[in-house]
Short mmCIF file of C-alpha atoms in Angstrom, two decimals:
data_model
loop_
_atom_site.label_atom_id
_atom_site.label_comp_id
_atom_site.label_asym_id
_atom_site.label_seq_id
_atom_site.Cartn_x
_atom_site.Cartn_y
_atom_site.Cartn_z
CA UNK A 1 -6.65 -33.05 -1.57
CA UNK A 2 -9.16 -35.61 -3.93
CA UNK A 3 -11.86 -33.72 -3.23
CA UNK A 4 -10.02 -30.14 -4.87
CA UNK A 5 -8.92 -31.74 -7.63
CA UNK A 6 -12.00 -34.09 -8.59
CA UNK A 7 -15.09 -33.47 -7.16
CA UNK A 8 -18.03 -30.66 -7.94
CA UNK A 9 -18.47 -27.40 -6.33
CA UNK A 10 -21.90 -28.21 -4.72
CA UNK A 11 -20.43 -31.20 -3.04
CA UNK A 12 -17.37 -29.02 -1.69
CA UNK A 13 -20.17 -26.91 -0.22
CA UNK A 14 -22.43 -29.90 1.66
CA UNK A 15 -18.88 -30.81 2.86
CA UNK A 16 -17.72 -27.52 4.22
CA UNK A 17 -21.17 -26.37 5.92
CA UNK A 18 -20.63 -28.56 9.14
CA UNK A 19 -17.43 -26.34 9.77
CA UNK A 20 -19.08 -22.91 9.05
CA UNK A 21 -22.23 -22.93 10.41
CA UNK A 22 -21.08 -22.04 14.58
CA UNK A 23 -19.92 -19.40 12.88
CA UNK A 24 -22.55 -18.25 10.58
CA UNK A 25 -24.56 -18.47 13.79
CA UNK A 26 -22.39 -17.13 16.29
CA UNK A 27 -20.75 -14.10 14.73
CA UNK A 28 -21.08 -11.94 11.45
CA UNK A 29 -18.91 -12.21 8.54
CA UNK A 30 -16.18 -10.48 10.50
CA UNK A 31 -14.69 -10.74 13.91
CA UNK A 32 -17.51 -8.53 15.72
CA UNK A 33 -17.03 -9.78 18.47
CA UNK A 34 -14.56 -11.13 21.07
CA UNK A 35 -13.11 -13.93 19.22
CA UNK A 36 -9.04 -13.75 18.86
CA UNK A 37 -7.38 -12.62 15.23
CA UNK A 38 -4.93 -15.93 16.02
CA UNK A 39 -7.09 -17.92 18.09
CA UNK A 40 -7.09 -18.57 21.91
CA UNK A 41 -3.07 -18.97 22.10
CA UNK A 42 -1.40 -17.15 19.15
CA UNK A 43 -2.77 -13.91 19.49
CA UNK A 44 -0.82 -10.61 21.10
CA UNK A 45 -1.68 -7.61 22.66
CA UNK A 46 0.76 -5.68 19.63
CA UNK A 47 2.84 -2.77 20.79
CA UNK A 48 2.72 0.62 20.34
CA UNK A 49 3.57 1.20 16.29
CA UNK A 50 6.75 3.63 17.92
CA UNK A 51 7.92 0.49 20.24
CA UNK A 52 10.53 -1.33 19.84
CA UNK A 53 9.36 -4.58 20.47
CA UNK A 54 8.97 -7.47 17.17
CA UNK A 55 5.26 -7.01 15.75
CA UNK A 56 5.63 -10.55 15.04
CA UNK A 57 6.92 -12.88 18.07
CA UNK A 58 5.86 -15.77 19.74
CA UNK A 59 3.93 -15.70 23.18
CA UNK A 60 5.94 -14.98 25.92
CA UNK A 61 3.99 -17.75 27.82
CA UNK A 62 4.86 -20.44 25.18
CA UNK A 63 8.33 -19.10 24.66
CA UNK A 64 9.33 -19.98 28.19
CA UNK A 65 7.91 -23.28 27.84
CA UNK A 66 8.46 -24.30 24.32
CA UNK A 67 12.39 -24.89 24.24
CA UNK A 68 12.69 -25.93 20.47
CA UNK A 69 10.83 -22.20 19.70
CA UNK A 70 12.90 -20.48 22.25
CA UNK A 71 16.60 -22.18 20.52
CA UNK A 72 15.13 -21.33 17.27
CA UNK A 73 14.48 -17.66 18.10
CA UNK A 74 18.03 -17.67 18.44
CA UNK A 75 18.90 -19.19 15.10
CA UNK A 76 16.59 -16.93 13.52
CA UNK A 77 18.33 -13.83 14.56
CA UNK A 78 21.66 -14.92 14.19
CA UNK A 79 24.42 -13.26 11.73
CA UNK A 80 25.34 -16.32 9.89
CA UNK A 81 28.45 -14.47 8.26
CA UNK A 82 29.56 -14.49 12.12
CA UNK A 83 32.01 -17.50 12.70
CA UNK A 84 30.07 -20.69 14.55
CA UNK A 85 31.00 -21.54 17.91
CA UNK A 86 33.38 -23.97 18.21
CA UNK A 87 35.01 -24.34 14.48
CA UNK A 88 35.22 -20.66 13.06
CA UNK A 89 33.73 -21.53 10.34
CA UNK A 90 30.68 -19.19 8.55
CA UNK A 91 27.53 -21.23 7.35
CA UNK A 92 26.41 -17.99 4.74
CA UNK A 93 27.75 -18.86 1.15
CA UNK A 94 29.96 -18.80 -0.79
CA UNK A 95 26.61 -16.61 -2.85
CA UNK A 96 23.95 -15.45 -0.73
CA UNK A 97 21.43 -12.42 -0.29
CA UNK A 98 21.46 -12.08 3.28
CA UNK A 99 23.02 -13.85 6.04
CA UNK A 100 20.67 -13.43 8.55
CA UNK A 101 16.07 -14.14 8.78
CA UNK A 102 15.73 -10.82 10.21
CA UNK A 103 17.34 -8.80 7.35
CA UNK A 104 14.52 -9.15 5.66
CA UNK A 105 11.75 -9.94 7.92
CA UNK A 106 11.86 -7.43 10.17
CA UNK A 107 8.62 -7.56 11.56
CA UNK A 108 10.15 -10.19 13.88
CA UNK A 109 13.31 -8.20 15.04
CA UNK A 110 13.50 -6.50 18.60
CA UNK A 111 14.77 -3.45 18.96
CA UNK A 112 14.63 -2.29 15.26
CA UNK A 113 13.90 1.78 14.78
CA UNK A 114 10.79 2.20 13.50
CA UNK A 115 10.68 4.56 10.26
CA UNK A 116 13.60 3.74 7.95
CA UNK A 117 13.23 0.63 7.01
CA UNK A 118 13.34 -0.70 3.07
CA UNK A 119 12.24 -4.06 1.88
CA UNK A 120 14.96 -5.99 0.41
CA UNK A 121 14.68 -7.49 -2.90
CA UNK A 122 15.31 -11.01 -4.13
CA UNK A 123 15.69 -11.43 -7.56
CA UNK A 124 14.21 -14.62 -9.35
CA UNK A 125 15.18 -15.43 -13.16
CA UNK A 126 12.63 -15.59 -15.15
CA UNK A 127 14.15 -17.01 -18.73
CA UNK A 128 15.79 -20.42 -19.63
CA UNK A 129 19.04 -19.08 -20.33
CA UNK A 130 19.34 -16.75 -16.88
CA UNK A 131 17.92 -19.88 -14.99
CA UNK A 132 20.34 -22.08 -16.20
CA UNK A 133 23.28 -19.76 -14.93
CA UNK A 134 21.98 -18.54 -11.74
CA UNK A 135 19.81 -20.94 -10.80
CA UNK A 136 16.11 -20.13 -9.03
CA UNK A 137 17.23 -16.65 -7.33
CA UNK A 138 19.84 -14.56 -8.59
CA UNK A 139 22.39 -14.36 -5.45
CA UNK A 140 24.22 -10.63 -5.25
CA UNK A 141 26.35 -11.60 -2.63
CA UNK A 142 29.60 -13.81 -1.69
CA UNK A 143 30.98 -14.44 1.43
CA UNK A 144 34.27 -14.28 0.59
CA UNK A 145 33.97 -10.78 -0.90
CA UNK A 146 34.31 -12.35 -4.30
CA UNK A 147 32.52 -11.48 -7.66
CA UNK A 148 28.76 -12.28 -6.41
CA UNK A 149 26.70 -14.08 -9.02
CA UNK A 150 24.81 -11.21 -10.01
CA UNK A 151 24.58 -7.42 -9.66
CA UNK A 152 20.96 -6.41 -9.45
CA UNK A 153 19.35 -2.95 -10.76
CA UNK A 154 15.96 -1.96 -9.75
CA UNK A 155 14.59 1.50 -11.74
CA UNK A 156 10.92 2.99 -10.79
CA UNK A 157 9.02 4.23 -13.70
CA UNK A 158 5.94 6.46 -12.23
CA UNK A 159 2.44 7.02 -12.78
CA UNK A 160 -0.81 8.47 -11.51
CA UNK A 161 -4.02 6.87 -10.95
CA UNK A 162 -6.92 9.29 -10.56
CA UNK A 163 -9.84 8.50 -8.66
CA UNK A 164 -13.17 9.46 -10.48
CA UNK A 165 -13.80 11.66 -7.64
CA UNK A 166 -10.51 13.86 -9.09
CA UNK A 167 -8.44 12.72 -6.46
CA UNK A 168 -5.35 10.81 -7.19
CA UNK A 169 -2.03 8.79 -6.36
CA UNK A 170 1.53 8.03 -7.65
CA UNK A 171 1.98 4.41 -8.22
CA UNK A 172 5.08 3.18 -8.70
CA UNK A 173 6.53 0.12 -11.04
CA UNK A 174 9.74 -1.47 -10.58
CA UNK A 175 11.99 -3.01 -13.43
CA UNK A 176 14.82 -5.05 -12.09
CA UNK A 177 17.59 -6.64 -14.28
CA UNK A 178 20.41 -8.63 -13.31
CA UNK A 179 23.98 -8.28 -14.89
CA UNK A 180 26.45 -11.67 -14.43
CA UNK A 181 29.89 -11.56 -13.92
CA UNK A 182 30.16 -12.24 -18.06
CA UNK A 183 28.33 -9.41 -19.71
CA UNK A 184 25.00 -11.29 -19.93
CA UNK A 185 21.60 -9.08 -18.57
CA UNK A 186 18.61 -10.94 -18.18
CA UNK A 187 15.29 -9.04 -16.69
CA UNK A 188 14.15 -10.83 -13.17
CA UNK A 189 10.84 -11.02 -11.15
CA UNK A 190 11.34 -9.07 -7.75
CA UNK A 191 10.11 -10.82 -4.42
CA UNK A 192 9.71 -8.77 -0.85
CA UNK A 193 9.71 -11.33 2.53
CA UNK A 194 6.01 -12.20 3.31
CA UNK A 195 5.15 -11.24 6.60
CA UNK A 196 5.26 -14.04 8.76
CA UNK A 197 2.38 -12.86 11.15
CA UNK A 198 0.40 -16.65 11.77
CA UNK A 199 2.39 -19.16 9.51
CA UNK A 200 1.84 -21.73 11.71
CA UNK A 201 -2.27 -21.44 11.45
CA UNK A 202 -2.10 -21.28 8.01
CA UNK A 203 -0.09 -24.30 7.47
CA UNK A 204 -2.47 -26.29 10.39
CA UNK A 205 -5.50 -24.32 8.06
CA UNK A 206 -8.49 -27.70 7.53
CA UNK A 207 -8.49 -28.17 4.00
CA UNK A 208 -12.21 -29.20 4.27
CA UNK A 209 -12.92 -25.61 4.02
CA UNK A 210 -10.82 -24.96 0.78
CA UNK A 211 -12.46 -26.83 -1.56
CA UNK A 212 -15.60 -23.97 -2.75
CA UNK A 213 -12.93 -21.47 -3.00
CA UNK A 214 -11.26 -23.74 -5.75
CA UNK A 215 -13.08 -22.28 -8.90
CA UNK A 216 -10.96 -22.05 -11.80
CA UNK A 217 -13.61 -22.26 -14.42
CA UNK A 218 -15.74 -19.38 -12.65
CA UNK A 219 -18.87 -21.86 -12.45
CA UNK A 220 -20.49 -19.79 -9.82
CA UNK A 221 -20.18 -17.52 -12.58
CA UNK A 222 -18.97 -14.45 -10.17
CA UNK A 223 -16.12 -13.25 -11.69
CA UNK A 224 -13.64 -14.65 -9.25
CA UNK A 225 -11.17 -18.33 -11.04
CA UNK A 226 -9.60 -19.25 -7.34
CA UNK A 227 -7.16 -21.59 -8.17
CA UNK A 228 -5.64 -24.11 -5.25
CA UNK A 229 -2.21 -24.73 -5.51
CA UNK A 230 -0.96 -28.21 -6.19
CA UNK A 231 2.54 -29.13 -5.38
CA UNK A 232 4.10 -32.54 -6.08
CA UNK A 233 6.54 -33.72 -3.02
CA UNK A 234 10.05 -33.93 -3.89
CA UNK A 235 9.93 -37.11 -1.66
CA UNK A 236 6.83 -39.00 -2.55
CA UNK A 237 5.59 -37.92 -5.68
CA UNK A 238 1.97 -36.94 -4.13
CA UNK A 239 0.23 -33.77 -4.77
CA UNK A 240 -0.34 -31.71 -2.25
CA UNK A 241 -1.81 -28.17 -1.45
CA UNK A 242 0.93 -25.19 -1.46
CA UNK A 243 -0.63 -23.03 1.16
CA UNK A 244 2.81 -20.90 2.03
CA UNK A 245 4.47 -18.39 -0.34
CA UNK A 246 3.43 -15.76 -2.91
CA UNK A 247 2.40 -18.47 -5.47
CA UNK A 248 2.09 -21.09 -3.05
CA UNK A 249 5.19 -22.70 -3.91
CA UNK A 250 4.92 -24.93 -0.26
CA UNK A 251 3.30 -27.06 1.68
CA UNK A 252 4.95 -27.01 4.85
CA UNK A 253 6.52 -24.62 6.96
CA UNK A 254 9.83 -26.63 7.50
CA UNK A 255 10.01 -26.82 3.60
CA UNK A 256 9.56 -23.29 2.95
CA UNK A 257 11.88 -22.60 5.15
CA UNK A 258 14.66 -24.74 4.06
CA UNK A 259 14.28 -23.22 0.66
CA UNK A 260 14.79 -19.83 2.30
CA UNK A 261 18.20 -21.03 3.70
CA UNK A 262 19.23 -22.20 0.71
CA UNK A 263 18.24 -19.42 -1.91
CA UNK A 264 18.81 -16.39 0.74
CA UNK A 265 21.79 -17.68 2.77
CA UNK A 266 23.20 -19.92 0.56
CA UNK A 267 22.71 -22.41 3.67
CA UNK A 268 22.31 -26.04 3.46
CA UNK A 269 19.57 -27.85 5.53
CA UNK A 270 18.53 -31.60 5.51
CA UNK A 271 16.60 -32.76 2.94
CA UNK A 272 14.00 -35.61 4.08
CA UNK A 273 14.17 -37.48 0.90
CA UNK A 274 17.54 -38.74 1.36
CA UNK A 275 18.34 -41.47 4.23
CA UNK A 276 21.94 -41.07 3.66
CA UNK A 277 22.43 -37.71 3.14
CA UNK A 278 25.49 -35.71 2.81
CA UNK A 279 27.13 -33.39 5.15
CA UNK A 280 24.95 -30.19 5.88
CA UNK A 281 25.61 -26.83 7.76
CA UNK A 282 22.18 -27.30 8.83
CA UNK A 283 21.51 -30.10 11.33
CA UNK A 284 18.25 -31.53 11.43
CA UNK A 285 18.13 -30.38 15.22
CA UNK A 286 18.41 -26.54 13.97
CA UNK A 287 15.81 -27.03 11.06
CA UNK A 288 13.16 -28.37 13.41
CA UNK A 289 13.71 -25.48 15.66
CA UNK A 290 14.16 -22.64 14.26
CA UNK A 291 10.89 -24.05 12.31
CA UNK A 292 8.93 -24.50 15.35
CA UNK A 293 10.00 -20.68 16.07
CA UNK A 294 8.23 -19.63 13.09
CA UNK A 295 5.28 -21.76 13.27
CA UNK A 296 4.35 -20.03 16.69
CA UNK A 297 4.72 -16.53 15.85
CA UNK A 298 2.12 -14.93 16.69
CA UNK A 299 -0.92 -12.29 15.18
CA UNK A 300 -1.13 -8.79 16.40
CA UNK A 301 -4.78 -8.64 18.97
CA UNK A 302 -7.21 -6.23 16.59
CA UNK A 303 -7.20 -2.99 16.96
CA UNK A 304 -10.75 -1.77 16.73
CA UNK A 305 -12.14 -0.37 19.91
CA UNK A 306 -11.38 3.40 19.37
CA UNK A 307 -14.90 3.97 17.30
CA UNK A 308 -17.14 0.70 16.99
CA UNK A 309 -19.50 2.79 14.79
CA UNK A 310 -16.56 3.70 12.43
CA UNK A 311 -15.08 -0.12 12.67
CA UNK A 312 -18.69 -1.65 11.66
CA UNK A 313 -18.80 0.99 9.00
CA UNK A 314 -15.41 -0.57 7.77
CA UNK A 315 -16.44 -3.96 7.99
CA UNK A 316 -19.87 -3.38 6.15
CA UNK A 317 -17.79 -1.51 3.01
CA UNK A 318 -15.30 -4.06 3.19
CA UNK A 319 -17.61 -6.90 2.20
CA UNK A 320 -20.29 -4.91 0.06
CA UNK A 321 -16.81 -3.74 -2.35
CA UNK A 322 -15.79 -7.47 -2.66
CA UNK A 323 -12.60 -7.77 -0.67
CA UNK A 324 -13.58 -10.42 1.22
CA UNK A 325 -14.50 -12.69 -1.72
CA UNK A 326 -10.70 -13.21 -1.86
CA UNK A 327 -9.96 -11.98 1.37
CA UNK A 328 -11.90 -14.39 3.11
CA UNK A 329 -11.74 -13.43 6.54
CA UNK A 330 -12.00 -16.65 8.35
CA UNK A 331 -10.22 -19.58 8.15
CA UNK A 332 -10.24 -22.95 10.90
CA UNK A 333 -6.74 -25.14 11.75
CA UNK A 334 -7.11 -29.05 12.31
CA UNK A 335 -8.11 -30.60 15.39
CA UNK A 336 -3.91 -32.19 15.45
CA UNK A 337 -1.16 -30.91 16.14
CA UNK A 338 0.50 -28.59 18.61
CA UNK A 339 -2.43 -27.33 21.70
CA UNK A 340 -1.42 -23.60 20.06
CA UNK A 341 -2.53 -24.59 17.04
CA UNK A 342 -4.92 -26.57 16.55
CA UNK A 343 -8.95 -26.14 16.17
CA UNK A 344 -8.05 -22.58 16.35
CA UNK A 345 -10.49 -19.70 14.26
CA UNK A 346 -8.10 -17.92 12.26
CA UNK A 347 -9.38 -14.62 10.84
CA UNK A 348 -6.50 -14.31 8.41
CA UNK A 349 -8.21 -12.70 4.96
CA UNK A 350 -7.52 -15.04 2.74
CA UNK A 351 -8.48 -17.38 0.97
CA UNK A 352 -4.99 -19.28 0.36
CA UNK A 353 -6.03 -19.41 -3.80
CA UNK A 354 -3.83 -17.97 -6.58
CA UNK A 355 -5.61 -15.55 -8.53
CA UNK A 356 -5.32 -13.50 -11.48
CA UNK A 357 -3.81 -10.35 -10.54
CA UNK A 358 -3.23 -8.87 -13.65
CA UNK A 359 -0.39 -8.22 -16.11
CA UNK A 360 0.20 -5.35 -14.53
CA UNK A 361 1.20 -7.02 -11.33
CA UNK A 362 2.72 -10.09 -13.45
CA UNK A 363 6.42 -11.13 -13.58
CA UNK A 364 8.34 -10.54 -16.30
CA UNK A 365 8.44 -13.03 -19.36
CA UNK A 366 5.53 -15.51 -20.22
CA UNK A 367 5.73 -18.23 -17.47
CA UNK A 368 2.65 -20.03 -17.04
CA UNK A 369 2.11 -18.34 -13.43
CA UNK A 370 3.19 -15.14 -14.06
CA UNK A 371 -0.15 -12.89 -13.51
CA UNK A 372 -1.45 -15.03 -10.66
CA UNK A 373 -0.55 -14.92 -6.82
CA UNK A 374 -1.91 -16.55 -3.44
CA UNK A 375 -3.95 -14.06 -1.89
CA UNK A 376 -1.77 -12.30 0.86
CA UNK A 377 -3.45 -12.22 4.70
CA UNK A 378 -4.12 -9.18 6.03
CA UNK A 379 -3.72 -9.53 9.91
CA UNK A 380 -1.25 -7.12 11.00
CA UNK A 381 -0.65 -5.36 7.87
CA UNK A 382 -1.65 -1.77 9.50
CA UNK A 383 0.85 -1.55 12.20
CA UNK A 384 3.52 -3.11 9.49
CA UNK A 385 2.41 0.05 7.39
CA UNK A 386 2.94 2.17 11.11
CA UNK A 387 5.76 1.43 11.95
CA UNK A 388 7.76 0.60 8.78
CA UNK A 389 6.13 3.45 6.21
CA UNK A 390 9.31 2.42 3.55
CA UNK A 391 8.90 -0.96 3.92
CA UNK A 392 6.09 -2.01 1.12
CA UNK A 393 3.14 -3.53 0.37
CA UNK A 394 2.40 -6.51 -2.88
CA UNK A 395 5.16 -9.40 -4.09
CA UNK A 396 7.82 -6.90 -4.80
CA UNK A 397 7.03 -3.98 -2.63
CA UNK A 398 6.12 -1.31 -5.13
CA UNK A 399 2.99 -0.27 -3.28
CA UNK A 400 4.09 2.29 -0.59
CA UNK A 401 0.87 2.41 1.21
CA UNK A 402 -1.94 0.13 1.66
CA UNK A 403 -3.89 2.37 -0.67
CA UNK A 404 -1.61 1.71 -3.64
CA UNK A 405 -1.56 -1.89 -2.96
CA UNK A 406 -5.61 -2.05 -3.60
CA UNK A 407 -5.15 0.33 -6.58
CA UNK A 408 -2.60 -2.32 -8.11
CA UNK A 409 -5.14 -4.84 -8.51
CA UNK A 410 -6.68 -6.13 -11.47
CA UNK A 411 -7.62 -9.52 -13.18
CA UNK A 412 -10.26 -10.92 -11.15
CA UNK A 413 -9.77 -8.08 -8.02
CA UNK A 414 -10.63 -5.45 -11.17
CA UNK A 415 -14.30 -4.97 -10.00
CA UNK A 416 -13.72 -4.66 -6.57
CA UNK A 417 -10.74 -2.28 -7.18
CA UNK A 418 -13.64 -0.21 -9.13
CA UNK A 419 -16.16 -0.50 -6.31
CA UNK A 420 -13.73 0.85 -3.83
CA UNK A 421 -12.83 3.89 -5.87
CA UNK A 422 -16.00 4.80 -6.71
CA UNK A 423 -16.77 5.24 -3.23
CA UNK A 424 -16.55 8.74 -1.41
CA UNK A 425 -13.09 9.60 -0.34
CA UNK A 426 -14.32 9.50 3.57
CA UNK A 427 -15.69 6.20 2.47
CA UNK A 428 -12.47 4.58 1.24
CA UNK A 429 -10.27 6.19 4.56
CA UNK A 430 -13.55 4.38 6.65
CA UNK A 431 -12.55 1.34 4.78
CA UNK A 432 -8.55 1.69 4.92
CA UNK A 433 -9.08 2.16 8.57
CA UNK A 434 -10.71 -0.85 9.00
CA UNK A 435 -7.85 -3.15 7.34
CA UNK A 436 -5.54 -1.19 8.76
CA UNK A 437 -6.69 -2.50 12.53
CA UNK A 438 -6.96 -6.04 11.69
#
């Protein structure tokens, strides 16, 4: 944590070659060869993109041995508008979103048709005045079928990007505003679930190897201003590194998803800061697991064997456009922590910075963070785009196709958003193939 926020780049990179150089010698830039998307544990042979199975699930082998993951699967799919056991009582509310994970993260539902499903959209104030009457999401729900807090609007406006080759593409921009119960409209920033495909690597990721993508004044001088995000603790005061969420907002999986519980569900979970705390709907028990779920799901195995000449191809355009300057493909977990997880080689695609995305792809208003975002992984993205063609692509799910969502970029991703579209149009599919079987 020092060593992002005070020491030089060249000393980042002494410190980070001991970790990289197996791999520099071992392997190529990407996974060429047998090595495991989710390391030796957390990767799974994914099923057919017409299946029915979750795209995102945890081991069957660690399920059946892993009883906290297996009683938080549970909790995860539960409807918590249905009454608890015991009392009668519903733990959604009184204003929520959604009472249940899977509504919105259906990559880790069984049984879901494939084909029909739309993201559902959070809505996040982005002014003084809304966030001081709705608080940090805009809630357009109540339990009690009472006036919810908010009713949200979302209206496309439409354009088309042309490729300089003449062919083109409708993009697609959403404007969301939220009307209160008392007249008042205020304009809101839109968030889609992240796909939880490898949470658990990512929050086990070694910071050692962070550090030399942490350049925010561009002194490599290549275009790119990687910024790490630092957190304080609510508990401590320390700064830490948010590695989870669209802007990095967390450090740890159990936070992130106590946060979720709260905002979505309108669920109260323990907080760690306070010894004595009050009476929650959440027990410490049922945070732990249904966190230890999450933090095994697994990544989908690649899916790259049908033409080895074509995936190379892929790979090779990949890096020479730039997307792996961001979308770094390789990232390694600590040597602590749970046997799945740790001293794993994760070859997630990113780099876990924010970055400039541009104001195109900024939230409404003039916060401080508004153009820049943590750079989204890429395993499993494909047979999310497979199976769930409505569901979205980017923070608020206005690209419809992993195409769009590389058009949308700008800021820093600007260059390599030209490189790929001056390529040849068999060129770019070669390239969208390749992403699409990681």
């Amino acid at each position: 944590m020092e060593a992002i926020l005070g020491q030089s780049a060249a000393l980042f990179i002494l410190r980070v070659c001991s970790l990289l150089l197996p791999l520099m010698m071992a392997s190529t830039v990407l996974a060429s060869d047998a090595l495991e998307p989710g390391g030796t544990a957390l990767t799974v042979v994914a099923p057919p993109a017409v299946g029915g199975q979750a795209l995102a699930r945890v081991p069957t082998r660690l399920l059946a041995t892993n009883h906290a993951a297996a009683a938080g699967k549970v909790l995860f799919e539960r409807d918590w508008l249905d009454p608890r056991a015991g009392d009668g009582a519903v733990l959604a509310g009184p204003h929520y979103d959604r009472s249940s994970c899977t509504a919105c993260h259906v990559e880790a539902l069984d049984g879901l048709s494939p084909g029909s499903t739309q993201p559902y959209l959070v809505a996040r104030p982005v002014q003084a005045t809304s966030l001081e009457q709705l608080g940090l999401q805009a809630n357009t729900r109540h339990a009690n079928d009472l006036t919810p807090e908010a009713i949200v609007s979302i209206r496309y406006t439409y354009r088309t990007y042309t490729y300089p080759d003449g062919y083109s593409r409708t993009l697609r921009t959403p404007h969301a505003v939220a009307a209160t119960s008392g007249g008042d409209r205020f304009p809101v920033a839109l968030r889609a679930a992240p796909l939880l495909f490898g949470w658990g690597l990512l929050e086990h990721v070694d910071q050692r190897m962070l550090p030399p993508f942490h350049d925010p004044e561009d002194q490599n001088q290549d275009g790119i201003t990687g910024r790490a995000a630092v957190i304080r603790d609510a508990c401590t005061g320390r700064r830490k590194l948010g590695l989870l969420g669209w802007k990095g907002t967390h450090a740890s999986l159990e936070n992130q998803i106590s946060a979720a519980l709260r905002h979505d569900m309108g669920i109260d979970s323990p907080s760690p800061c306070q010894e004595d705390a009050p009476t929650v709907e959440f027990s410490p028990q049922e945070l732990s697991a249904i966190t230890e779920f999450v933090r095994h799901l697994a990544v989908p195995a690649h899916r790259r064997d049908e033409n080895r000449r074509r995936t190379d191809e892929g790979e090779r355009l990949f890096g020479r456009v730039g997307c792996g300057d961001c979308h770094v493909p390789i990232l390694l977990t600590r040597n602590d922590g749970p046997p799945a997880l740790a001293s794993q080689r994760a070859w997630a695609y990113t780099d876990l910075m924010l970055h400039d995305m541009g104001a195109e792809l900024a939230d409404p208003g003039d916060g401080p963070m508004a153009r820049e975002w943590r750079t989204a992984p890429l395993w499993g993205v494909g047979l999310v785009e497979a199976r769930y063609p409505k569901r979205g692509f980017l923070h608020d799910g206005r690209a419809e196709s992993l195409e769009d969502a590389i058009l949308w970029h700008g800021g820093e991703a600007l260059e390599a958003r030209s490189r790929f579209t001056a390529l040849p149009l068999a060129d770019r599919e070669i390239l969208l193939d390749f992403v699409r079987a990681l």
